[in-house]
Amino acid sequence: RWHPRDALFAPLIGSDGGLLGVLSVDDPEDGMLPSRERTAMLEAFAVQASIAVEHARAHQSLAESEALLHQMFEEAPVAKCLLDPDGVIVRVNRSFCEFFGRGPDELIGLPAIELADPDDREVARSLKGQAYGGKIVRGVERRYIRADGETRYGRLSLIPIEHASGRAVLFAVVDTTHEREAQAQLQHLALHDALTSLPNRNLIADRLEQALSRSAREGGRVGVLVIDLDHFKLVNDSYGHPVGDQLLVSVAESLTGVLRGADTAGRLGGDEFIVVCEGVEDLQELELIADRLRAAIRVPVTLGDVTLCPSASVGATLSFDGASADELVAQADMALYRAKGQGRGRFEVFDEDMRSGSMQQLEVRAELDQALRRDEFRLHYQPILDVATSRPIGYEALLRWEHPQRGLLYPGDFLDVLTDSELETPVTRWVLRRACADLRSFGDGERLFVSVNLSPRQLTRDGLSADVQAALADASVDPDQLWLEITEHDILDVRHRSSLQSLQDLGCRIALDDFGTGYSGLTYLQQLPADVVKIDRGFVARLATDRVSAGIVAAVTDLAELLELTVVAEGVETEEQLEMLRAMGVGYVQGFLFARPQPAPAAAAAIAGYGP
């Protein structure tokens, strides 16, 4: 049996003097202590055993390190491969296979140069030479070809490694394809309109500068057209901004669909677009381009349950020697301003008269800011007569401006500037209050009315009803003594019904001015809360000479009678026109035949003596 006297113990001492363990040997002769020879032999064996244990541990540590390095190489998120001294791939990791879309068996043995884009291979050879020459190459952007033919972008690093059989190279590439796509997207957003994807103001300015440079070198002229949608604000106010945005996208598509190869369309902002045309011969060609663009826009478009028929005004200019991009855009803007001021839906080309006109408009805008505070606005009144009695039944209020230097100004001199400014709303309030107050000075106990014109912008303003009520209350005027006129072509759809209906619910009467000149159609009358139809003066002027105009007046009159609407004929200037209107059954008229617009007291006196 075993007991301590049967055993021999020897320490296992490492090379650093530390204890690795203990070697224990049982003596074969029971109960006998080992001899010195056996003890010495055991000690010598313990030394060899210590060396063997140290070697085993070092081998295990090296194996674990190699396994860790292999795992780090294999699982690295960066694509890596090892190239032999000839530049042939001898080892790849998983990310490398994924980047190139190939398995290890397809990549190992392949010269790495074949993975580069053909157009980049000369540069790739140069970088490879640097690496095999002992130089570390880091972070070089290159293109690579996947197995499916797709081009990928990567940031390349080449690290030389000394090897027993020669110099190897570690090839590492970080995929930058998505990064480049994001950068390209950011650059696109910086230079393109986010809604329509057309070039924005910055990019179109650069394209225009390039076009002018080519024009200076190669000849030819550059045309610039600035396009503005007519009544776009009314679309936003009536249907909401989402519909307005859809309309802008539709217009952008319409423009790009008819561009010539040398044209570039862009969006300047809001509802304003620009087209740059290279190689334009003369103004006639520029006008043909503008007509094509306007025709492309003027196509009915259905957006959800809304159908709109957009139109546009266009201002244009042609380049000249030394012209700058900013100068040409400014000239086209001036031409656009004139096109809008002369009725919209028009095309105008810049001329020098516009420059002075533009400066004058700026002066008018500045002076209008003070005109209301200085009480420079005036109302003149034109009577509306009963055809049967030749007596006035009411008066239309017409705005004038008593300019301190230029004298009495008519709406054509300032109204466009006024309606584009924030001053329009306070001026509208002033007109309503003054017209209701002046109504009391008309007639001798007769119950008359006063008619006030409203712009499309005011028609959709939330506070309009409150302003009307305040004006009526301050002057103690009954609501049915106030007519509110809105021009027919400013009404886009029955969605204006709510605004008109709220005014009619107050007791006011709604009049459609210039009827017959818009695009609403006669059946549109049935859908609107209108009380009065005012026949446009253009039809009245041609009554005796144009059968079509006479037919339109007769048709409107018959339809109005059927719908129980009041009919007023505007612009009556001759007895012949008056007689024809009477024969057609038109009940009320106004025009220079009876009186020109005058201040309140004079307007009442002017009509007093008129009789059949």
Coordinates of C-alpha atoms in Angstrom, one line a residue:
R1 CA 0.0 0.0 0.0
W2 CA 1.0 3.6 -0.6
H3 CA 2.5 5.8 2.0
P4 CA 4.8 9.0 1.9
R5 CA 7.9 6.9 2.3
D6 CA 7.2 5.2 -1.0
A7 CA 7.1 8.5 -3.0
L8 CA 9.7 10.9 -4.5
F9 CA 8.8 14.5 -5.2
A10 CA 10.6 17.0 -7.4
P11 CA 9.6 20.6 -8.3
L12 CA 9.1 21.6 -11.9
I13 CA 10.9 25.0 -12.2
G14 CA 10.4 27.2 -15.2
S15 CA 13.1 29.2 -17.0
D16 CA 12.1 32.3 -15.1
G17 CA 12.4 30.5 -11.7
G18 CA 8.7 30.2 -11.2
L19 CA 7.1 26.9 -10.1
L20 CA 5.3 25.2 -13.0
G21 CA 4.2 22.2 -10.9
V22 CA 5.5 19.1 -9.0
L23 CA 6.7 15.8 -10.4
S24 CA 5.9 12.8 -8.1
V25 CA 7.2 9.2 -8.6
D26 CA 6.3 6.2 -6.4
D27 CA 9.3 4.0 -5.4
P28 CA 9.0 0.4 -6.6
E29 CA 10.4 -0.9 -3.4
D30 CA 7.7 -0.6 -0.8
G31 CA 8.8 1.2 2.3
M32 CA 12.2 1.9 1.0
L33 CA 13.6 5.4 0.5
P34 CA 14.9 6.1 -3.1
S35 CA 18.6 6.1 -3.6
R36 CA 20.7 9.1 -4.5
E37 CA 21.1 8.0 -8.1
R38 CA 17.3 7.7 -8.5
T39 CA 16.8 11.1 -6.9
A40 CA 19.4 12.7 -9.2
M41 CA 17.8 11.0 -12.2
L42 CA 14.4 12.3 -11.1
E43 CA 15.7 15.8 -10.7
A44 CA 17.2 15.7 -14.2
F45 CA 14.0 14.4 -15.6
A46 CA 12.1 17.2 -13.8
V47 CA 14.3 19.8 -15.6
Q48 CA 13.4 18.2 -19.0
A49 CA 9.8 18.0 -18.0
S50 CA 9.8 21.7 -17.1
I51 CA 11.2 22.6 -20.5
A52 CA 8.6 20.4 -22.2
V53 CA 5.7 22.1 -20.3
E54 CA 7.0 25.5 -21.2
H55 CA 7.2 24.5 -24.9
A56 CA 3.7 23.1 -24.8
R57 CA 2.3 26.2 -23.2
A58 CA 4.1 28.4 -25.8
H59 CA 2.8 26.3 -28.6
Q60 CA -0.7 26.5 -27.2
S61 CA -0.4 30.3 -26.9
L62 CA 0.9 30.6 -30.5
A63 CA -2.0 28.4 -31.8
E64 CA -4.5 30.6 -29.9
S65 CA -2.9 33.8 -31.3
E66 CA -3.0 32.3 -34.8
A67 CA -6.6 31.3 -34.4
L68 CA -7.4 34.8 -33.1
L69 CA -5.6 36.5 -36.0
H70 CA -7.3 34.2 -38.5
Q71 CA -10.7 35.1 -37.0
M72 CA -9.9 38.8 -37.0
F73 CA -8.9 38.6 -40.6
E74 CA -11.8 36.4 -41.6
E75 CA -14.5 38.4 -39.7
A76 CA -13.1 41.9 -40.3
P77 CA -15.8 44.3 -41.7
V78 CA -13.2 45.6 -44.1
A79 CA -12.6 43.7 -47.3
K80 CA -9.0 42.1 -47.1
C81 CA -6.9 39.8 -49.2
L82 CA -3.2 38.7 -49.2
L83 CA -1.2 39.0 -52.4
D84 CA 1.8 36.9 -53.1
P85 CA 5.1 38.4 -54.5
D86 CA 3.5 38.2 -58.0
G87 CA 0.4 40.1 -57.0
V88 CA -1.8 37.0 -57.1
I89 CA -4.5 36.6 -54.4
V90 CA -3.6 33.8 -52.0
R91 CA -6.1 34.5 -49.2
V92 CA -9.4 36.4 -48.8
N93 CA -11.8 37.2 -46.0
R94 CA -15.6 37.1 -46.1
S95 CA -16.0 40.9 -46.6
F96 CA -13.7 40.7 -49.6
C97 CA -15.9 38.0 -51.2
E98 CA -19.0 40.0 -50.5
F99 CA -17.6 43.2 -51.9
F100 CA -16.7 41.6 -55.2
G101 CA -19.6 39.2 -55.3
R102 CA -17.4 36.1 -55.7
G103 CA -16.5 33.1 -53.7
P104 CA -13.0 32.3 -52.4
D105 CA -12.5 29.6 -55.1
E106 CA -13.1 32.3 -57.7
L107 CA -10.7 34.9 -56.1
I108 CA -7.8 32.8 -54.9
G109 CA -5.3 32.5 -57.7
L110 CA -6.6 35.6 -59.6
P111 CA -4.3 38.5 -60.2
A112 CA -5.7 41.4 -58.1
I113 CA -5.3 43.9 -61.0
E114 CA -8.2 42.2 -62.8
L115 CA -10.6 43.3 -60.1
A116 CA -10.0 47.0 -60.9
D117 CA -12.1 49.0 -63.3
P118 CA -10.5 48.8 -66.8
D119 CA -10.1 52.6 -66.8
D120 CA -8.3 52.5 -63.4
R121 CA -5.9 49.7 -64.1
E122 CA -2.9 51.8 -65.1
V123 CA -3.2 53.7 -61.8
A124 CA -3.7 50.4 -60.0
R125 CA -0.4 49.1 -61.4
S126 CA 1.4 52.1 -60.2
L127 CA 0.0 51.7 -56.7
K128 CA 0.9 48.0 -56.7
G129 CA 4.5 48.9 -57.7
Q130 CA 4.8 51.4 -54.8
A131 CA 3.6 48.7 -52.3
Y132 CA 6.0 46.0 -53.5
G133 CA 8.7 48.6 -53.3
G134 CA 8.1 48.9 -49.6
K135 CA 5.8 52.0 -49.5
I136 CA 2.5 51.9 -47.6
V137 CA -0.4 53.1 -49.7
R138 CA -3.4 54.4 -47.8
G139 CA -6.9 55.6 -48.5
V140 CA -6.9 55.9 -52.4
E141 CA -10.3 56.0 -54.0
R142 CA -10.7 53.5 -56.8
R143 CA -13.4 51.8 -58.8
Y144 CA -13.8 48.0 -58.9
I145 CA -15.9 45.6 -60.9
R146 CA -18.1 43.0 -59.2
A147 CA -18.9 39.6 -60.7
D148 CA -22.3 40.9 -61.9
G149 CA -20.6 43.8 -63.7
E150 CA -21.7 46.4 -61.2
T151 CA -19.1 49.2 -60.5
R152 CA -18.3 49.6 -56.8
Y153 CA -16.2 52.3 -55.2
G154 CA -13.7 51.6 -52.5
R155 CA -10.9 53.3 -50.5
L156 CA -7.8 51.2 -51.1
S157 CA -4.9 50.5 -48.7
L158 CA -1.8 48.4 -49.6
I159 CA 0.6 47.3 -46.8
P160 CA 3.8 45.6 -47.7
I161 CA 4.6 42.4 -45.6
E162 CA 8.0 40.7 -45.4
H163 CA 7.7 37.1 -46.2
A164 CA 10.1 34.1 -46.2
S165 CA 9.6 33.7 -49.9
G166 CA 9.5 37.4 -50.8
R167 CA 7.5 40.5 -50.1
A168 CA 3.7 39.9 -49.8
V169 CA 1.1 42.7 -49.7
L170 CA -2.0 43.1 -47.6
F171 CA -4.8 44.5 -49.9
A172 CA -7.6 46.2 -47.9
V173 CA -10.5 48.1 -49.4
V174 CA -13.3 50.0 -47.5
D175 CA -16.6 50.1 -49.5
T176 CA -17.5 53.8 -50.2
T177 CA -20.2 53.1 -52.8
H178 CA -23.1 54.2 -50.5
E179 CA -21.1 57.1 -49.2
R180 CA -20.5 58.3 -52.7
E181 CA -24.2 57.9 -53.5
A182 CA -25.1 59.9 -50.4
Q183 CA -22.7 62.6 -51.4
A184 CA -24.1 62.7 -54.9
Q185 CA -27.6 62.9 -53.4
L186 CA -26.6 65.8 -51.2
Q187 CA -25.0 67.5 -54.1
H188 CA -28.1 67.0 -56.2
L189 CA -30.3 68.4 -53.4
A190 CA -28.0 71.4 -53.1
L191 CA -28.3 72.1 -56.8
H192 CA -31.8 71.0 -57.6
D193 CA -35.3 71.9 -56.5
A194 CA -36.5 69.4 -53.9
L195 CA -40.1 69.4 -55.2
T196 CA -39.7 69.3 -59.0
S197 CA -36.1 68.0 -59.3
L198 CA -35.4 70.8 -61.8
P199 CA -32.1 72.8 -61.4
N200 CA -32.5 75.4 -58.7
R201 CA -31.4 79.1 -58.9
N202 CA -27.8 78.3 -58.2
L203 CA -27.4 75.6 -60.8
I204 CA -29.4 77.5 -63.4
A205 CA -27.1 80.5 -62.9
D206 CA -24.1 78.3 -63.5
R207 CA -25.7 76.8 -66.6
L208 CA -26.5 80.3 -67.9
E209 CA -22.9 81.4 -67.3
Q210 CA -21.6 78.4 -69.2
A211 CA -24.0 79.1 -72.1
L212 CA -22.8 82.7 -72.3
S213 CA -19.2 81.5 -72.4
R214 CA -20.0 79.1 -75.2
S215 CA -21.9 81.8 -77.0
A216 CA -18.9 84.1 -76.8
R217 CA -16.6 81.4 -78.2
E218 CA -18.8 79.8 -80.8
G219 CA -21.3 82.5 -81.7
G220 CA -25.1 82.4 -81.4
R221 CA -27.2 84.0 -78.8
V222 CA -28.7 82.8 -75.5
G223 CA -32.4 83.3 -74.7
V224 CA -33.7 83.6 -71.2
L225 CA -37.4 83.0 -70.4
V226 CA -38.9 83.5 -67.0
I227 CA -42.3 81.9 -66.5
D228 CA -44.9 82.6 -63.8
L229 CA -48.1 80.7 -63.3
D230 CA -51.2 82.9 -63.4
H231 CA -53.3 83.0 -60.2
F232 CA -51.2 80.3 -58.5
K233 CA -51.8 81.8 -55.1
L234 CA -55.5 81.4 -55.7
V235 CA -54.9 77.6 -56.2
N236 CA -53.1 77.4 -52.9
D237 CA -55.7 79.4 -51.1
S238 CA -58.6 77.4 -52.6
Y239 CA -57.3 73.8 -52.6
G240 CA -54.4 73.9 -50.2
H241 CA -50.6 73.7 -50.7
P242 CA -50.5 69.9 -51.5
V243 CA -52.6 70.5 -54.6
G244 CA -50.4 73.6 -55.4
D245 CA -47.3 71.4 -55.1
Q246 CA -48.7 68.8 -57.4
L247 CA -49.5 71.5 -60.0
L248 CA -45.9 72.7 -59.8
V249 CA -44.6 69.2 -60.4
S250 CA -47.0 68.8 -63.4
V251 CA -45.9 72.1 -64.9
A252 CA -42.2 71.1 -64.5
E253 CA -42.9 67.9 -66.4
S254 CA -44.8 69.8 -69.1
L255 CA -41.9 72.2 -69.5
T256 CA -39.2 69.5 -69.7
G257 CA -41.3 67.5 -72.2
V258 CA -41.1 70.2 -74.9
L259 CA -37.5 71.5 -74.4
R260 CA -35.1 71.5 -77.2
G261 CA -31.8 69.6 -76.7
A262 CA -29.9 72.8 -76.0
D263 CA -32.5 74.1 -73.5
T264 CA -32.4 73.9 -69.7
A265 CA -35.4 74.5 -67.4
G266 CA -35.1 75.4 -63.8
R267 CA -37.2 76.6 -60.9
L268 CA -36.4 80.0 -59.4
G269 CA -38.8 79.5 -56.5
G270 CA -42.5 79.7 -55.7
D271 CA -44.4 79.4 -59.0
E272 CA -41.6 81.0 -61.1
F273 CA -39.7 78.9 -63.6
I274 CA -36.8 79.8 -66.0
V275 CA -35.7 78.3 -69.3
V276 CA -32.2 79.0 -70.8
C277 CA -32.0 78.5 -74.5
E278 CA -28.8 78.2 -76.5
G279 CA -28.3 78.9 -80.2
V280 CA -31.3 81.2 -80.6
E281 CA -31.2 83.1 -83.9
D282 CA -33.6 86.0 -83.2
L283 CA -36.6 87.1 -81.3
Q284 CA -39.0 85.3 -83.6
E285 CA -37.4 82.0 -82.7
L286 CA -37.5 82.9 -79.0
E287 CA -41.2 83.7 -79.3
L288 CA -41.9 80.3 -80.9
I289 CA -40.1 78.6 -78.0
A290 CA -42.2 80.7 -75.6
D291 CA -45.5 79.8 -77.4
R292 CA -44.5 76.1 -77.2
L293 CA -43.9 76.3 -73.5
R294 CA -47.1 78.2 -72.8
A295 CA -49.1 75.7 -74.8
A296 CA -47.5 72.8 -72.9
I297 CA -48.5 74.4 -69.6
R298 CA -52.0 75.3 -70.8
V299 CA -53.3 71.7 -70.7
P300 CA -56.0 70.7 -68.2
V301 CA -54.5 68.6 -65.4
T302 CA -56.5 66.5 -62.9
L303 CA -55.0 66.4 -59.4
G304 CA -57.1 64.0 -57.3
D305 CA -60.7 65.2 -57.6
V306 CA -59.6 68.7 -58.8
T307 CA -59.2 69.6 -62.5
L308 CA -57.3 72.8 -63.2
C309 CA -56.4 74.6 -66.4
P310 CA -53.2 76.4 -65.7
S311 CA -51.9 79.3 -67.7
A312 CA -48.6 81.2 -67.6
S313 CA -47.1 84.6 -68.3
V314 CA -43.7 84.7 -69.9
G315 CA -41.0 87.4 -69.9
A316 CA -38.0 86.9 -72.2
T317 CA -34.7 88.5 -73.3
L318 CA -31.8 87.7 -75.7
S319 CA -28.2 87.9 -74.8
F320 CA -25.9 90.7 -76.1
D321 CA -22.2 91.3 -76.0
G322 CA -20.9 91.5 -72.5
A323 CA -24.2 90.4 -70.9
S324 CA -24.1 88.8 -67.5
A325 CA -26.3 86.1 -66.2
D326 CA -27.8 88.3 -63.5
E327 CA -28.5 91.1 -66.0
L328 CA -30.4 88.7 -68.4
V329 CA -32.5 87.3 -65.6
A330 CA -33.4 90.7 -64.4
Q331 CA -34.4 91.8 -67.9
A332 CA -36.6 88.7 -68.3
D333 CA -38.1 89.5 -64.9
M334 CA -39.0 93.0 -66.1
A335 CA -40.6 91.6 -69.2
L336 CA -42.6 89.1 -67.1
Y337 CA -43.8 92.0 -64.9
R338 CA -45.2 93.7 -68.0
A339 CA -46.8 90.5 -69.2
K340 CA -48.6 90.1 -65.9
G341 CA -49.6 93.7 -65.8
Q342 CA -51.2 93.6 -69.2
G343 CA -53.6 90.8 -68.4
R344 CA -51.5 87.7 -67.8
G345 CA -51.3 84.7 -70.1
R346 CA -49.0 86.8 -72.3
F347 CA -45.5 86.8 -73.7
E348 CA -43.4 89.9 -73.5
V349 CA -39.8 90.6 -74.6
F350 CA -37.6 93.0 -72.7
D351 CA -37.0 96.5 -74.1
E352 CA -35.4 99.5 -72.6
D353 CA -38.7 101.1 -71.8
M354 CA -39.3 98.3 -69.3
R355 CA -36.2 99.4 -67.4
S356 CA -37.6 102.8 -66.7
G357 CA -41.0 101.3 -66.1
S358 CA -39.5 98.9 -63.5
M359 CA -37.8 101.8 -61.7
Q360 CA -41.1 103.6 -61.7
Q361 CA -42.9 100.6 -60.2
L362 CA -40.3 100.5 -57.4
E363 CA -41.0 104.2 -56.8
V364 CA -44.8 103.6 -56.7
R365 CA -44.3 100.7 -54.3
A366 CA -42.4 103.0 -51.9
E367 CA -44.9 105.8 -52.2
L368 CA -47.9 103.5 -51.7
D369 CA -46.6 102.7 -48.2
Q370 CA -47.3 106.3 -47.3
A371 CA -50.4 107.0 -49.4
L372 CA -52.8 105.5 -46.9
R373 CA -51.3 107.3 -43.9
R374 CA -51.5 110.6 -45.8
D375 CA -55.1 110.0 -46.9
E376 CA -54.3 110.2 -50.6
F377 CA -56.8 107.6 -51.8
R378 CA -60.1 108.7 -53.2
L379 CA -63.3 106.9 -54.4
H380 CA -65.0 108.0 -57.5
Y381 CA -68.5 106.6 -58.3
Q382 CA -70.2 105.6 -61.6
P383 CA -74.0 105.3 -61.5
I384 CA -75.8 102.1 -62.4
L385 CA -79.2 103.0 -64.0
D386 CA -82.5 101.2 -64.4
V387 CA -83.1 101.0 -68.2
A388 CA -86.9 101.4 -67.7
T389 CA -86.8 104.6 -65.5
S390 CA -83.3 106.0 -66.4
R391 CA -82.9 106.5 -62.6
P392 CA -79.8 105.4 -60.7
I393 CA -80.3 102.3 -58.5
G394 CA -76.8 102.4 -57.2
Y395 CA -73.1 103.4 -57.7
E396 CA -69.9 101.4 -58.4
A397 CA -67.0 102.6 -56.2
L398 CA -63.7 103.0 -58.2
L399 CA -60.4 103.6 -56.5
R400 CA -58.2 106.6 -57.4
W401 CA -55.0 107.9 -55.9
E402 CA -54.5 111.7 -55.5
H403 CA -50.7 111.7 -55.9
P404 CA -49.0 114.8 -54.5
Q405 CA -46.8 115.3 -57.6
R406 CA -48.5 113.3 -60.4
G407 CA -52.0 114.3 -59.7
L408 CA -55.0 111.9 -59.9
L409 CA -53.9 108.4 -60.8
Y410 CA -56.2 105.6 -62.1
P411 CA -55.9 101.9 -61.1
G412 CA -53.8 101.1 -64.2
D413 CA -51.1 103.2 -62.7
F414 CA -50.8 101.5 -59.3
L415 CA -53.3 98.6 -58.8
D416 CA -50.9 95.8 -59.9
V417 CA -48.3 97.1 -57.4
L418 CA -50.9 97.5 -54.7
T419 CA -52.4 94.0 -55.1
D420 CA -48.8 92.5 -54.8
S421 CA -48.1 94.3 -51.5
E422 CA -49.2 93.9 -47.9
L423 CA -51.0 97.2 -48.2
E424 CA -53.9 95.7 -50.2
T425 CA -55.8 94.5 -47.1
P426 CA -55.8 97.8 -45.2
V427 CA -56.7 99.6 -48.4
T428 CA -59.6 97.2 -49.0
R429 CA -60.8 97.9 -45.4
W430 CA -60.6 101.7 -46.2
V431 CA -62.6 101.3 -49.4
L432 CA -65.3 99.3 -47.7
R433 CA -65.7 101.8 -44.9
R434 CA -65.6 104.9 -47.2
A435 CA -68.0 103.5 -49.8
C436 CA -70.6 102.6 -47.1
A437 CA -70.2 106.0 -45.5
D438 CA -70.5 107.8 -48.9
L439 CA -73.7 105.9 -49.7
R440 CA -75.6 108.1 -47.4
S441 CA -74.8 111.1 -49.6
F442 CA -76.5 109.6 -52.6
G443 CA -80.2 110.0 -53.4
D444 CA -83.0 111.9 -51.8
G445 CA -84.5 109.3 -49.5
E446 CA -84.1 106.6 -52.1
R447 CA -82.8 103.2 -51.2
L448 CA -79.6 102.8 -53.3
F449 CA -76.6 100.5 -53.1
V450 CA -72.9 100.8 -53.5
S451 CA -70.7 98.3 -55.3
V452 CA -67.1 97.5 -54.3
N453 CA -64.6 95.4 -56.2
L454 CA -62.7 92.6 -54.5
S455 CA -59.5 91.0 -55.7
P456 CA -59.1 87.2 -55.7
R457 CA -56.6 87.5 -52.8
Q458 CA -59.1 89.4 -50.7
L459 CA -61.9 86.9 -51.6
T460 CA -60.0 84.1 -49.8
R461 CA -58.9 86.2 -46.8
D462 CA -60.2 85.0 -43.5
G463 CA -61.0 88.4 -42.1
L464 CA -63.0 89.7 -45.1
S465 CA -66.4 88.9 -43.6
A466 CA -65.6 90.7 -40.4
D467 CA -64.3 93.8 -42.3
V468 CA -67.6 93.9 -44.3
Q469 CA -69.7 93.7 -41.2
A470 CA -67.7 96.4 -39.5
A471 CA -68.1 98.8 -42.5
L472 CA -71.8 98.2 -42.7
A473 CA -72.3 98.7 -38.9
D474 CA -70.2 101.9 -38.8
A475 CA -72.2 103.5 -41.6
S476 CA -75.6 102.1 -40.5
V477 CA -76.0 100.6 -44.0
D478 CA -78.1 97.5 -44.6
P479 CA -76.2 94.5 -46.0
D480 CA -78.3 94.3 -49.2
Q481 CA -77.2 97.9 -50.0
L482 CA -73.6 96.5 -50.5
W483 CA -72.7 94.8 -53.8
L484 CA -69.4 92.9 -53.8
E485 CA -67.9 92.4 -57.2
I486 CA -65.4 89.7 -58.2
T487 CA -64.1 89.3 -61.8
E488 CA -65.3 86.1 -63.4
H489 CA -61.9 84.9 -64.7
D490 CA -60.5 85.2 -61.1
I491 CA -62.9 82.4 -60.0
L492 CA -61.3 79.0 -60.5
D493 CA -63.8 76.6 -59.1
V494 CA -66.9 76.1 -57.0
R495 CA -64.6 75.8 -54.0
H496 CA -64.9 79.6 -53.9
R497 CA -68.5 79.0 -53.0
S498 CA -67.8 79.0 -49.3
S499 CA -66.2 82.5 -49.4
L500 CA -68.9 83.9 -51.6
Q501 CA -71.6 82.1 -49.6
S502 CA -70.4 83.6 -46.3
L503 CA -70.7 87.1 -47.8
Q504 CA -74.1 86.4 -49.3
D505 CA -75.2 85.0 -45.9
L506 CA -74.5 88.4 -44.4
G507 CA -77.1 89.8 -46.8
C508 CA -74.7 91.3 -49.3
R509 CA -75.2 90.8 -53.0
I510 CA -72.5 89.1 -55.1
A511 CA -71.8 90.4 -58.6
L512 CA -69.7 88.6 -61.2
D513 CA -67.9 91.4 -63.1
D514 CA -66.6 91.2 -66.8
F515 CA -68.8 88.1 -67.3
G516 CA -68.1 86.2 -70.6
T517 CA -64.3 86.9 -70.6
G518 CA -63.4 84.0 -68.3
Y519 CA -63.3 80.3 -68.8
S520 CA -66.0 79.2 -66.3
G521 CA -68.8 78.7 -68.7
L522 CA -72.4 79.7 -68.5
T523 CA -73.5 76.7 -66.5
Y524 CA -71.1 77.8 -63.9
L525 CA -73.6 80.4 -62.8
Q526 CA -75.8 77.8 -61.4
Q527 CA -73.1 76.6 -59.0
L528 CA -72.2 79.9 -57.5
P529 CA -74.0 82.0 -54.9
A530 CA -74.2 85.0 -57.4
D531 CA -76.9 87.6 -57.5
V532 CA -75.7 89.9 -60.3
V533 CA -74.1 89.3 -63.7
K534 CA -72.2 92.3 -65.2
I535 CA -71.7 91.8 -69.0
D536 CA -68.2 92.8 -70.1
R537 CA -67.9 96.2 -71.8
G538 CA -66.1 94.5 -74.8
F539 CA -69.3 92.7 -75.8
V540 CA -71.4 95.9 -75.4
A541 CA -69.0 97.9 -77.6
R542 CA -69.4 95.3 -80.5
L543 CA -73.2 94.9 -80.2
A544 CA -74.0 96.7 -83.4
T545 CA -71.1 95.3 -85.5
D546 CA -70.6 91.7 -84.3
R547 CA -73.3 89.1 -84.3
V548 CA -71.4 86.8 -82.0
S549 CA -71.1 89.5 -79.3
A550 CA -74.8 90.3 -79.6
G551 CA -75.6 86.6 -79.3
I552 CA -73.5 86.3 -76.2
V553 CA -75.2 89.2 -74.6
A554 CA -78.6 87.8 -75.5
A555 CA -77.7 84.3 -74.2
V556 CA -76.4 85.7 -70.9
T557 CA -79.5 87.8 -70.4
D558 CA -81.8 84.8 -71.1
L559 CA -79.8 82.5 -68.8
A560 CA -79.7 85.2 -66.0
E561 CA -83.5 85.6 -66.2
L562 CA -83.9 81.8 -65.9
L563 CA -81.7 81.8 -62.8
E564 CA -83.3 84.9 -61.5
L565 CA -80.1 87.0 -61.6
T566 CA -79.9 90.7 -62.1
V567 CA -78.1 91.7 -65.4
V568 CA -76.0 94.9 -65.7
A569 CA -74.4 95.9 -69.0
E570 CA -71.1 97.8 -68.6
G571 CA -69.5 100.3 -70.9
V572 CA -72.6 101.7 -72.5
E573 CA -71.5 104.7 -74.6
T574 CA -74.1 105.3 -77.3
E575 CA -77.9 105.5 -77.5
E576 CA -77.8 102.7 -80.1
Q577 CA -76.2 100.3 -77.6
L578 CA -78.7 101.3 -75.0
E579 CA -81.7 100.6 -77.3
M580 CA -80.3 97.2 -78.3
L581 CA -79.8 96.3 -74.7
R582 CA -83.3 97.4 -73.8
A583 CA -84.6 95.3 -76.7
M584 CA -82.7 92.2 -75.3
G585 CA -84.3 92.7 -71.9
V586 CA -81.2 93.9 -70.1
G587 CA -82.5 95.7 -67.0
Y588 CA -79.6 97.8 -65.8
V589 CA -76.7 99.7 -67.4
Q590 CA -73.7 101.8 -66.7
G591 CA -71.3 103.7 -68.8
F592 CA -70.0 107.1 -70.2
L593 CA -73.3 107.7 -71.9
F594 CA -74.8 108.5 -68.5
A595 CA -71.8 109.7 -66.4
R596 CA -68.1 109.3 -65.9
P597 CA -66.9 108.2 -62.5
Q598 CA -66.7 111.3 -60.1
P599 CA -66.5 111.9 -56.4
A600 CA -69.6 111.3 -54.3
P601 CA -71.4 114.7 -54.4
A602 CA -70.6 115.3 -58.1
A603 CA -71.6 111.7 -59.1
A604 CA -75.1 112.2 -57.7
A605 CA -75.5 115.6 -59.3
A606 CA -74.2 114.4 -62.7
I607 CA -77.0 111.9 -63.2
A608 CA -79.8 114.1 -61.9
G609 CA -80.6 115.6 -65.2
Y610 CA -80.4 112.4 -67.4
G611 CA -83.7 111.2 -68.8
P612 CA -84.9 109.0 -71.7

